[in-house]
Amino acid sequence: MRILLINPNTTEALTERLAVAARAVASHGTELTCVTACSGVPYISTRSEALIGGVQVLEILAEHQDNFDAAIVAAFGDPGLGAARELFDIPVVGLAEAGMLTACMLGGRFSIVTFAQALGPWYKECVAWHRLENRCCGVRMLPGNFRSISEVQEEKEELLVNLAMQAVFEDEADVVVLAGAPLSGLAAKVRDRIPVPVVDCAEAAMKQAEALASLRPRAPEAGSFRRPAPKPSIGVSQRLADRIAHV
């Protein structure tokens, strides 16, 4: 089985964190290939940045999808996920989606814990897009700045654990979802310090991608995610233009 992990952020160190977490739970024989966006922002935290990252997701999928059984959009907020599903035939899993749906299988309601306040509005809209508002207790965000996006989990580990505890005892969360690519791998370090299940979204996305690839679902020919009718395009890569045009 071959899984493609797409990091829509441009920071290679985040791709490495995602890869380590995903490979730690991969099944024997699963091959994971990781690709980092070549344009955009170091880490996505707003709606506009998510749109830019979504284009990168489509470009990378157009280039590589023929060689893979499933793909992961590896940024919490799932930029470009819906577009990827309607345009490509392989299963595409979102980092946020996988984390939240896995949390729903572990408890009644979950809380999202993340490292920056700027992420809050976009993450809340992501919860709504996935129609999980009734399962989500809320989004807990750390105030203040951080020194490095690639090392924020080490810098803020204790504060994130405290925030998770607030989610459990004040929000009554049954499960905590650690949100954001920079927090990949943190759950394994702190889960014994938090009294409810803690979900690592990179781990969850890897297992969900493997499960969907094993099920071998057909590409939809009806419904809202059926492939759009062909049309010409300009300004995108030739591979993506060909996919849009059904060439």
PDB file of C-alpha atoms in Angstrom:
ATOM      1  CA  MET A   1       0.000   0.000   0.000  1.00  0.00           C
ATOM      2  CA  ARG A   2       1.318   3.445  -0.930  1.00  0.00           C
ATOM      3  CA  ILE A   3       0.169   6.579   0.913  1.00  0.00           C
ATOM      4  CA  LEU A   4       0.959  10.146  -0.174  1.00  0.00           C
ATOM      5  CA  LEU A   5       1.249  12.751   2.605  1.00  0.00           C
ATOM      6  CA  ILE A   6       0.935  16.346   1.371  1.00  0.00           C
ATOM      7  CA  ASN A   7       2.087  19.176   3.619  1.00  0.00           C
ATOM      8  CA  PRO A   8       0.461  22.377   2.271  1.00  0.00           C
ATOM      9  CA  ASN A   9       2.794  24.397   4.501  1.00  0.00           C
ATOM     10  CA  THR A  10       6.239  25.175   3.091  1.00  0.00           C
ATOM     11  CA  THR A  11       8.225  24.175   6.196  1.00  0.00           C
ATOM     12  CA  GLU A  12      10.167  20.948   5.595  1.00  0.00           C
ATOM     13  CA  ALA A  13      10.668  20.431   9.340  1.00  0.00           C
ATOM     14  CA  LEU A  14       6.896  20.111   9.747  1.00  0.00           C
ATOM     15  CA  THR A  15       6.799  17.479   7.016  1.00  0.00           C
ATOM     16  CA  GLU A  16       9.459  15.545   8.907  1.00  0.00           C
ATOM     17  CA  ARG A  17       7.416  15.712  12.130  1.00  0.00           C
ATOM     18  CA  LEU A  18       4.310  14.522  10.312  1.00  0.00           C
ATOM     19  CA  ALA A  19       6.232  11.686   8.674  1.00  0.00           C
ATOM     20  CA  VAL A  20       7.731  10.425  11.938  1.00  0.00           C
ATOM     21  CA  ALA A  21       4.329  10.355  13.651  1.00  0.00           C
ATOM     22  CA  ALA A  22       2.589   8.694  10.697  1.00  0.00           C
ATOM     23  CA  ARG A  23       5.261   6.053  10.159  1.00  0.00           C
ATOM     24  CA  ALA A  24       5.180   5.150  13.861  1.00  0.00           C
ATOM     25  CA  VAL A  25       1.695   3.653  13.393  1.00  0.00           C
ATOM     26  CA  ALA A  26       1.879   2.518   9.748  1.00  0.00           C
ATOM     27  CA  SER A  27       1.112  -1.105   8.999  1.00  0.00           C
ATOM     28  CA  HIS A  28       3.863  -3.441   7.860  1.00  0.00           C
ATOM     29  CA  GLY A  29       4.370  -3.010   4.142  1.00  0.00           C
ATOM     30  CA  THR A  30       2.813   0.456   3.922  1.00  0.00           C
ATOM     31  CA  GLU A  31       5.020   2.930   2.091  1.00  0.00           C
ATOM     32  CA  LEU A  32       4.630   6.613   2.989  1.00  0.00           C
ATOM     33  CA  THR A  33       5.853   9.337   0.632  1.00  0.00           C
ATOM     34  CA  CYS A  34       5.815  12.945   1.835  1.00  0.00           C
ATOM     35  CA  VAL A  35       5.716  16.092  -0.312  1.00  0.00           C
ATOM     36  CA  THR A  36       6.023  19.666   0.942  1.00  0.00           C
ATOM     37  CA  ALA A  37       4.347  22.616  -0.808  1.00  0.00           C
ATOM     38  CA  CYS A  38       6.810  24.548  -2.950  1.00  0.00           C
ATOM     39  CA  SER A  39       4.912  27.828  -2.592  1.00  0.00           C
ATOM     40  CA  GLY A  40       2.741  29.421   0.060  1.00  0.00           C
ATOM     41  CA  VAL A  41       3.441  30.193   3.718  1.00  0.00           C
ATOM     42  CA  PRO A  42       5.584  28.508   6.411  1.00  0.00           C
ATOM     43  CA  TYR A  43       2.472  27.454   8.330  1.00  0.00           C
ATOM     44  CA  ILE A  44      -1.178  28.013   7.472  1.00  0.00           C
ATOM     45  CA  SER A  45      -3.218  29.860  10.095  1.00  0.00           C
ATOM     46  CA  THR A  46      -5.866  31.871   8.208  1.00  0.00           C
ATOM     47  CA  ARG A  47      -8.568  31.406   5.605  1.00  0.00           C
ATOM     48  CA  SER A  48      -6.573  33.145   2.869  1.00  0.00           C
ATOM     49  CA  GLU A  49      -3.490  31.064   3.569  1.00  0.00           C
ATOM     50  CA  ALA A  50      -5.645  27.936   3.499  1.00  0.00           C
ATOM     51  CA  LEU A  51      -6.851  28.808  -0.001  1.00  0.00           C
ATOM     52  CA  ILE A  52      -3.254  29.140  -1.180  1.00  0.00           C
ATOM     53  CA  GLY A  53      -2.380  25.830   0.465  1.00  0.00           C
ATOM     54  CA  GLY A  54      -5.398  24.178  -1.131  1.00  0.00           C
ATOM     55  CA  VAL A  55      -4.096  25.000  -4.606  1.00  0.00           C
ATOM     56  CA  GLN A  56      -0.802  23.345  -3.674  1.00  0.00           C
ATOM     57  CA  VAL A  57      -2.710  20.239  -2.575  1.00  0.00           C
ATOM     58  CA  LEU A  58      -4.377  20.002  -5.980  1.00  0.00           C
ATOM     59  CA  GLU A  59      -1.121  20.598  -7.853  1.00  0.00           C
ATOM     60  CA  ILE A  60       0.703  17.911  -5.876  1.00  0.00           C
ATOM     61  CA  LEU A  61      -2.143  15.414  -6.248  1.00  0.00           C
ATOM     62  CA  ALA A  62      -2.276  16.014  -9.994  1.00  0.00           C
ATOM     63  CA  GLU A  63       1.435  15.250 -10.204  1.00  0.00           C
ATOM     64  CA  HIS A  64       1.474  12.140  -8.024  1.00  0.00           C
ATOM     65  CA  GLN A  65      -1.964  10.573  -7.565  1.00  0.00           C
ATOM     66  CA  ASP A  66      -1.530   7.830 -10.184  1.00  0.00           C
ATOM     67  CA  ASN A  67       1.170   6.205  -8.041  1.00  0.00           C
ATOM     68  CA  PHE A  68      -0.723   6.066  -4.726  1.00  0.00           C
ATOM     69  CA  ASP A  69      -3.618   4.247  -3.069  1.00  0.00           C
ATOM     70  CA  ALA A  70      -4.664   7.151  -0.813  1.00  0.00           C
ATOM     71  CA  ALA A  71      -3.531  10.643   0.167  1.00  0.00           C
ATOM     72  CA  ILE A  72      -3.449  12.778   3.309  1.00  0.00           C
ATOM     73  CA  VAL A  73      -3.920  16.561   3.378  1.00  0.00           C
ATOM     74  CA  ALA A  74      -1.549  17.152   6.282  1.00  0.00           C
ATOM     75  CA  ALA A  75      -2.630  20.488   7.730  1.00  0.00           C
ATOM     76  CA  PHE A  76      -5.278  20.891  10.421  1.00  0.00           C
ATOM     77  CA  GLY A  77      -8.153  22.724   8.766  1.00  0.00           C
ATOM     78  CA  ASP A  78      -7.918  20.417   5.731  1.00  0.00           C
ATOM     79  CA  PRO A  79      -7.209  23.021   3.009  1.00  0.00           C
ATOM     80  CA  GLY A  80      -8.463  21.886  -0.375  1.00  0.00           C
ATOM     81  CA  LEU A  81      -9.938  18.615   0.932  1.00  0.00           C
ATOM     82  CA  GLY A  82     -13.361  18.939  -0.676  1.00  0.00           C
ATOM     83  CA  ALA A  83     -11.853  20.022  -3.995  1.00  0.00           C
ATOM     84  CA  ALA A  84      -9.397  17.126  -3.920  1.00  0.00           C
ATOM     85  CA  ARG A  85     -12.199  14.638  -3.371  1.00  0.00           C
ATOM     86  CA  GLU A  86     -14.243  15.856  -6.299  1.00  0.00           C
ATOM     87  CA  LEU A  87     -11.279  16.029  -8.684  1.00  0.00           C
ATOM     88  CA  PHE A  88      -9.290  12.844  -7.946  1.00  0.00           C
ATOM     89  CA  ASP A  89     -10.218   9.177  -7.744  1.00  0.00           C
ATOM     90  CA  ILE A  90      -8.125   7.960  -4.801  1.00  0.00           C
ATOM     91  CA  PRO A  91      -9.357   8.412  -1.204  1.00  0.00           C
ATOM     92  CA  VAL A  92      -8.141  11.703   0.303  1.00  0.00           C
ATOM     93  CA  VAL A  93      -8.103  12.109   4.095  1.00  0.00           C
ATOM     94  CA  GLY A  94      -7.833  15.405   5.979  1.00  0.00           C
ATOM     95  CA  LEU A  95      -5.638  15.785   9.047  1.00  0.00           C
ATOM     96  CA  ALA A  96      -8.372  17.550  11.013  1.00  0.00           C
ATOM     97  CA  GLU A  97     -11.105  15.265   9.750  1.00  0.00           C
ATOM     98  CA  ALA A  98      -9.184  12.119  10.718  1.00  0.00           C
ATOM     99  CA  GLY A  99      -8.351  13.472  14.159  1.00  0.00           C
ATOM    100  CA  MET A 100     -11.899  14.580  14.917  1.00  0.00           C
ATOM    101  CA  LEU A 101     -13.617  11.460  13.579  1.00  0.00           C
ATOM    102  CA  THR A 102     -11.188   9.257  15.488  1.00  0.00           C
ATOM    103  CA  ALA A 103     -12.008  11.282  18.612  1.00  0.00           C
ATOM    104  CA  CYS A 104     -15.707  10.625  17.993  1.00  0.00           C
ATOM    105  CA  MET A 105     -14.959   6.888  18.144  1.00  0.00           C
ATOM    106  CA  LEU A 106     -13.296   7.295  21.548  1.00  0.00           C
ATOM    107  CA  GLY A 107     -15.855   9.436  23.385  1.00  0.00           C
ATOM    108  CA  GLY A 108     -18.995  11.524  23.157  1.00  0.00           C
ATOM    109  CA  ARG A 109     -17.451  14.981  22.761  1.00  0.00           C
ATOM    110  CA  PHE A 110     -13.954  16.224  22.023  1.00  0.00           C
ATOM    111  CA  SER A 111     -12.010  19.453  22.526  1.00  0.00           C
ATOM    112  CA  ILE A 112      -9.394  20.809  20.142  1.00  0.00           C
ATOM    113  CA  VAL A 113      -6.179  22.060  21.743  1.00  0.00           C
ATOM    114  CA  THR A 114      -3.727  24.109  19.695  1.00  0.00           C
ATOM    115  CA  PHE A 115      -0.736  26.400  20.034  1.00  0.00           C
ATOM    116  CA  ALA A 116      -1.858  29.833  18.722  1.00  0.00           C
ATOM    117  CA  GLN A 117      -4.943  32.049  18.960  1.00  0.00           C
ATOM    118  CA  ALA A 118      -4.761  32.970  15.270  1.00  0.00           C
ATOM    119  CA  LEU A 119      -5.815  29.423  14.394  1.00  0.00           C
ATOM    120  CA  GLY A 120      -9.127  29.574  16.265  1.00  0.00           C
ATOM    121  CA  PRO A 121     -11.550  31.030  13.691  1.00  0.00           C
ATOM    122  CA  TRP A 122     -10.328  28.791  10.884  1.00  0.00           C
ATOM    123  CA  TYR A 123     -10.396  25.682  13.075  1.00  0.00           C
ATOM    124  CA  LYS A 124     -13.946  26.442  14.224  1.00  0.00           C
ATOM    125  CA  GLU A 125     -15.039  26.747  10.594  1.00  0.00           C
ATOM    126  CA  CYS A 126     -13.337  23.432   9.887  1.00  0.00           C
ATOM    127  CA  VAL A 127     -15.396  21.794  12.637  1.00  0.00           C
ATOM    128  CA  ALA A 128     -18.551  23.233  11.073  1.00  0.00           C
ATOM    129  CA  TRP A 129     -17.542  22.105   7.554  1.00  0.00           C
ATOM    130  CA  HIS A 130     -17.288  18.562   8.848  1.00  0.00           C
ATOM    131  CA  ARG A 131     -20.681  18.974  10.614  1.00  0.00           C
ATOM    132  CA  LEU A 132     -19.209  18.098  14.002  1.00  0.00           C
ATOM    133  CA  GLU A 133     -20.305  21.142  16.012  1.00  0.00           C
ATOM    134  CA  ASN A 134     -22.442  18.985  18.326  1.00  0.00           C
ATOM    135  CA  ARG A 135     -19.497  16.700  19.069  1.00  0.00           C
ATOM    136  CA  CYS A 136     -16.982  19.485  19.719  1.00  0.00           C
ATOM    137  CA  CYS A 137     -16.713  21.152  23.158  1.00  0.00           C
ATOM    138  CA  GLY A 138     -14.646  23.991  21.715  1.00  0.00           C
ATOM    139  CA  VAL A 139     -11.197  25.091  20.590  1.00  0.00           C
ATOM    140  CA  ARG A 140      -8.619  25.870  23.276  1.00  0.00           C
ATOM    141  CA  MET A 141      -5.718  28.082  22.094  1.00  0.00           C
ATOM    142  CA  LEU A 142      -2.520  29.218  23.784  1.00  0.00           C
ATOM    143  CA  PRO A 143      -2.050  33.000  24.027  1.00  0.00           C
ATOM    144  CA  GLY A 144       1.206  34.739  23.159  1.00  0.00           C
ATOM    145  CA  ASN A 145       3.935  34.139  20.622  1.00  0.00           C
ATOM    146  CA  PHE A 146       6.372  31.297  20.022  1.00  0.00           C
ATOM    147  CA  ARG A 147       9.974  31.225  18.873  1.00  0.00           C
ATOM    148  CA  SER A 148       9.888  28.622  16.094  1.00  0.00           C
ATOM    149  CA  ILE A 149       7.042  26.855  14.310  1.00  0.00           C
ATOM    150  CA  SER A 150       9.116  23.684  13.990  1.00  0.00           C
ATOM    151  CA  GLU A 151       9.869  23.583  17.734  1.00  0.00           C
ATOM    152  CA  VAL A 152       6.670  25.011  19.212  1.00  0.00           C
ATOM    153  CA  GLN A 153       5.650  21.706  20.801  1.00  0.00           C
ATOM    154  CA  GLU A 154       8.865  21.525  22.824  1.00  0.00           C
ATOM    155  CA  GLU A 155       8.607  25.178  23.803  1.00  0.00           C
ATOM    156  CA  LYS A 156       4.938  24.958  24.814  1.00  0.00           C
ATOM    157  CA  GLU A 157       4.582  21.346  25.982  1.00  0.00           C
ATOM    158  CA  GLU A 158       3.708  22.086  29.599  1.00  0.00           C
ATOM    159  CA  LEU A 159       1.293  24.859  28.635  1.00  0.00           C
ATOM    160  CA  LEU A 160      -0.425  22.571  26.114  1.00  0.00           C
ATOM    161  CA  VAL A 161      -0.848  19.870  28.745  1.00  0.00           C
ATOM    162  CA  ASN A 162      -2.387  22.434  31.102  1.00  0.00           C
ATOM    163  CA  LEU A 163      -4.696  23.591  28.308  1.00  0.00           C
ATOM    164  CA  ALA A 164      -5.763  19.997  27.685  1.00  0.00           C
ATOM    165  CA  MET A 165      -6.545  19.610  31.383  1.00  0.00           C
ATOM    166  CA  GLN A 166      -8.768  22.693  31.204  1.00  0.00           C
ATOM    167  CA  ALA A 167     -10.572  21.139  28.243  1.00  0.00           C
ATOM    168  CA  VAL A 168     -11.206  17.985  30.252  1.00  0.00           C
ATOM    169  CA  PHE A 169     -12.312  19.550  33.552  1.00  0.00           C
ATOM    170  CA  GLU A 170     -13.910  22.809  32.363  1.00  0.00           C
ATOM    171  CA  ASP A 171     -15.275  21.849  28.936  1.00  0.00           C
ATOM    172  CA  GLU A 172     -16.033  18.238  29.979  1.00  0.00           C
ATOM    173  CA  ALA A 173     -14.253  16.823  26.945  1.00  0.00           C
ATOM    174  CA  ASP A 174     -14.131  13.037  26.662  1.00  0.00           C
ATOM    175  CA  VAL A 175     -11.244  13.251  24.188  1.00  0.00           C
ATOM    176  CA  VAL A 176      -8.541  15.820  23.418  1.00  0.00           C
ATOM    177  CA  VAL A 177      -7.412  16.432  19.827  1.00  0.00           C
ATOM    178  CA  LEU A 178      -3.960  18.010  19.556  1.00  0.00           C
ATOM    179  CA  ALA A 179      -4.353  20.198  16.492  1.00  0.00           C
ATOM    180  CA  GLY A 180      -1.816  21.439  13.974  1.00  0.00           C
ATOM    181  CA  ALA A 181       1.025  19.819  12.050  1.00  0.00           C
ATOM    182  CA  PRO A 182       3.604  21.310  14.476  1.00  0.00           C
ATOM    183  CA  LEU A 183       2.089  19.183  17.282  1.00  0.00           C
ATOM    184  CA  SER A 184       2.548  15.887  15.411  1.00  0.00           C
ATOM    185  CA  GLY A 185       4.152  13.355  17.719  1.00  0.00           C
ATOM    186  CA  LEU A 186       3.287  15.243  20.908  1.00  0.00           C
ATOM    187  CA  ALA A 187       0.421  12.948  21.925  1.00  0.00           C
ATOM    188  CA  ALA A 188       2.807  10.029  22.441  1.00  0.00           C
ATOM    189  CA  LYS A 189       4.841  12.150  24.863  1.00  0.00           C
ATOM    190  CA  VAL A 190       1.989  13.544  26.967  1.00  0.00           C
ATOM    191  CA  ARG A 191      -0.926  11.078  26.794  1.00  0.00           C
ATOM    192  CA  ASP A 192      -0.110   9.577  30.199  1.00  0.00           C
ATOM    193  CA  ARG A 193      -0.389  13.035  31.783  1.00  0.00           C
ATOM    194  CA  ILE A 194      -3.920  13.702  30.508  1.00  0.00           C
ATOM    195  CA  PRO A 195      -6.799  11.627  31.972  1.00  0.00           C
ATOM    196  CA  VAL A 196      -8.720  11.095  28.704  1.00  0.00           C
ATOM    197  CA  PRO A 197      -7.706   9.750  25.280  1.00  0.00           C
ATOM    198  CA  VAL A 198      -5.444  12.121  23.330  1.00  0.00           C
ATOM    199  CA  VAL A 199      -5.524  12.001  19.518  1.00  0.00           C
ATOM    200  CA  ASP A 200      -2.498  12.686  17.340  1.00  0.00           C
ATOM    201  CA  CYS A 201      -3.935  13.772  13.997  1.00  0.00           C
ATOM    202  CA  ALA A 202      -0.991  12.502  11.932  1.00  0.00           C
ATOM    203  CA  GLU A 203      -1.358   9.048  13.481  1.00  0.00           C
ATOM    204  CA  ALA A 204      -5.124   9.100  12.966  1.00  0.00           C
ATOM    205  CA  ALA A 205      -4.816  10.244   9.342  1.00  0.00           C
ATOM    206  CA  MET A 206      -2.343   7.483   8.558  1.00  0.00           C
ATOM    207  CA  LYS A 207      -4.637   4.766   9.891  1.00  0.00           C
ATOM    208  CA  GLN A 208      -7.733   6.259   8.244  1.00  0.00           C
ATOM    209  CA  ALA A 209      -5.918   6.507   4.904  1.00  0.00           C
ATOM    210  CA  GLU A 210      -4.833   2.869   5.172  1.00  0.00           C
ATOM    211  CA  ALA A 211      -8.380   1.798   6.035  1.00  0.00           C
ATOM    212  CA  LEU A 212      -9.947   3.627   3.082  1.00  0.00           C
ATOM    213  CA  ALA A 213      -7.289   2.356   0.683  1.00  0.00           C
ATOM    214  CA  SER A 214      -7.977  -1.214   1.859  1.00  0.00           C
ATOM    215  CA  LEU A 215     -11.701  -0.760   1.225  1.00  0.00           C
ATOM    216  CA  ARG A 216     -10.986   0.255  -2.400  1.00  0.00           C
ATOM    217  CA  PRO A 217     -14.033   2.543  -2.799  1.00  0.00           C
ATOM    218  CA  ARG A 218     -15.122   3.414  -6.314  1.00  0.00           C
ATOM    219  CA  ALA A 219     -14.845   6.950  -7.576  1.00  0.00           C
ATOM    220  CA  PRO A 220     -18.276   8.632  -7.418  1.00  0.00           C
ATOM    221  CA  GLU A 221     -20.214   9.166 -10.624  1.00  0.00           C
ATOM    222  CA  ALA A 222     -23.159  10.779  -8.807  1.00  0.00           C
ATOM    223  CA  GLY A 223     -23.605  12.930  -5.751  1.00  0.00           C
ATOM    224  CA  SER A 224     -21.956  16.224  -4.879  1.00  0.00           C
ATOM    225  CA  PHE A 225     -18.414  14.815  -5.081  1.00  0.00           C
ATOM    226  CA  ARG A 226     -18.699  13.411  -8.591  1.00  0.00           C
ATOM    227  CA  ARG A 227     -15.959  14.632 -10.899  1.00  0.00           C
ATOM    228  CA  PRO A 228     -16.873  18.017 -12.436  1.00  0.00           C
ATOM    229  CA  ALA A 229     -17.524  18.336 -16.148  1.00  0.00           C
ATOM    230  CA  PRO A 230     -14.400  19.077 -18.211  1.00  0.00           C
ATOM    231  CA  LYS A 231     -13.391  22.633 -18.946  1.00  0.00           C
ATOM    232  CA  PRO A 232     -10.243  24.487 -20.024  1.00  0.00           C
ATOM    233  CA  SER A 233      -8.012  26.323 -17.545  1.00  0.00           C
ATOM    234  CA  ILE A 234      -5.026  28.648 -17.589  1.00  0.00           C
ATOM    235  CA  GLY A 235      -2.249  29.397 -15.133  1.00  0.00           C
ATOM    236  CA  VAL A 236      -2.094  25.981 -13.449  1.00  0.00           C
ATOM    237  CA  SER A 237       0.346  23.128 -14.036  1.00  0.00           C
ATOM    238  CA  GLN A 238      -0.153  20.996 -17.129  1.00  0.00           C
ATOM    239  CA  ARG A 239      -0.991  17.943 -15.016  1.00  0.00           C
ATOM    240  CA  LEU A 240      -3.710  19.799 -13.133  1.00  0.00           C
ATOM    241  CA  ALA A 241      -5.023  21.400 -16.331  1.00  0.00           C
ATOM    242  CA  ASP A 242      -5.258  17.946 -17.899  1.00  0.00           C
ATOM    243  CA  ARG A 243      -7.151  16.620 -14.894  1.00  0.00           C
ATOM    244  CA  ILE A 244      -9.624  19.489 -15.028  1.00  0.00           C
ATOM    245  CA  ALA A 245     -10.053  19.000 -18.776  1.00  0.00           C
ATOM    246  CA  HIS A 246     -10.381  15.167 -18.498  1.00  0.00           C
ATOM    247  CA  VAL A 247      -7.404  14.687 -20.818  1.00  0.00           C
TER     248      VAL A 247
END
